[in-house]
C-alpha positions as a printed Julia matrix, in Angstrom:
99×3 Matrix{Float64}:
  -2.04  -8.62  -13.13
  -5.63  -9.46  -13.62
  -8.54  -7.43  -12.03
 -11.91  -8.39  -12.09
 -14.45  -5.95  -13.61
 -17.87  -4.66  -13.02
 -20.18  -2.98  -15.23
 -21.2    0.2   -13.52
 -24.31  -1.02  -14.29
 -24.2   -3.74  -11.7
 -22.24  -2.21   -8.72
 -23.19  -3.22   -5.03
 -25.67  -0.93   -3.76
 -24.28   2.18   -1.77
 -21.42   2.57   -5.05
 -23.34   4.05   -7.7
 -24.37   7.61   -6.07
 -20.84   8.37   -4.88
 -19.78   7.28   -7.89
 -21.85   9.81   -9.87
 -20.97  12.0    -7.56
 -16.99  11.52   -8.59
 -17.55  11.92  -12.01
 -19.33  15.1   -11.48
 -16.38  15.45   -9.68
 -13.78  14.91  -12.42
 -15.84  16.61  -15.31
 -16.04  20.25  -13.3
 -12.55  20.1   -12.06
 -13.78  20.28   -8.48
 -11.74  17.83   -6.51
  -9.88  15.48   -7.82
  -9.47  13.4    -3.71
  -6.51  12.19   -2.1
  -3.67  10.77   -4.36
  -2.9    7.21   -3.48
   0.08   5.8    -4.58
  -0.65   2.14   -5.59
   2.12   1.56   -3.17
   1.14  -2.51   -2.9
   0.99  -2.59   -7.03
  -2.43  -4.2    -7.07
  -3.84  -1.49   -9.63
  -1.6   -0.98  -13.33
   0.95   1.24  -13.46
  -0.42   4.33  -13.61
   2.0    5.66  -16.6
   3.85   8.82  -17.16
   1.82  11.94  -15.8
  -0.78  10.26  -14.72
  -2.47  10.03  -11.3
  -4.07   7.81   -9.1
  -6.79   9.68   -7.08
  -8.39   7.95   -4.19
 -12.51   8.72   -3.05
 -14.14   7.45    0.36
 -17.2    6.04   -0.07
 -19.94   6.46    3.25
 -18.84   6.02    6.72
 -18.09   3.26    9.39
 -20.46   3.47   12.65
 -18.15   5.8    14.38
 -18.21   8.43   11.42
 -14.79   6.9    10.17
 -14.17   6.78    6.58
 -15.28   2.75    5.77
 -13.71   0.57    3.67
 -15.16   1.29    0.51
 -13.02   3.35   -1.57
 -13.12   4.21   -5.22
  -9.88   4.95   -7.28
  -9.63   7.11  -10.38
  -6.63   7.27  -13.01
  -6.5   10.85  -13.97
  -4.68  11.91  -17.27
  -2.65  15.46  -16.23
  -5.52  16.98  -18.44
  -7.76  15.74  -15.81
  -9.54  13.48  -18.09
 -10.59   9.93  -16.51
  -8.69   7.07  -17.8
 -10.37   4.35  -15.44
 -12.04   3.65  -12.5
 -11.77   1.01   -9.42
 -13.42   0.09   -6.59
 -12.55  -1.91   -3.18
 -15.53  -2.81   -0.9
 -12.1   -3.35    1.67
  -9.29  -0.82    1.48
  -7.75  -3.18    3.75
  -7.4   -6.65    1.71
  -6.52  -3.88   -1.24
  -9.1   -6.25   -3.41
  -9.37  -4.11   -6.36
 -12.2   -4.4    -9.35
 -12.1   -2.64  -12.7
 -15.64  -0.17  -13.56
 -16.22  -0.55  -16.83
 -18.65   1.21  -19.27
């Protein structure tokens, strides 16, 4: 499976603060989202003992959760192993945030 990637640096506008705000997220242990279970196999196997965590990003017009989504692989330390975002949770399009 091949994703495409993104620099962080060069996300679509409307990513990067929720994004910061996940990190934050995953360094202080605060919440670590919904666990999504790669059930369609578009994102790598996640490996032993780790976990996919999944992250709405903004709202719909009727206060529904969008389509943007960001995806973290968590380590069971809770350290990040890597990051992916859909701007539509529905096609399941997945790209790769790199550093």
């Amino acid at each position: 499976m091949k994703l495409k990637k993104i620099s962080r640096d060069h996300l679509p506008y409307g990513i990067r603060e929720p994004l910061r705000e996940l990190l934050h997220q995953v360094r202080t242990n605060s919440n670590k989202g919904t666990v999504f279970n790669n059930n369609e196999g578009r994102l790598p196997n996640a490996g032993f003992g780790n976990n996919y965590y999944e992250y709405d990003v903004g709202q719909d017009r009727n206060d529904g959760r969008g389509k943007f989504r960001l995806v973290a692989l968590l380590a069971p330390s809770g350290e990040l192993q890597s990051l992916y975002f859909t701007s539509d949770h529905y096609d399941m399009e997945w790209t790769e945030i790199t550093w």
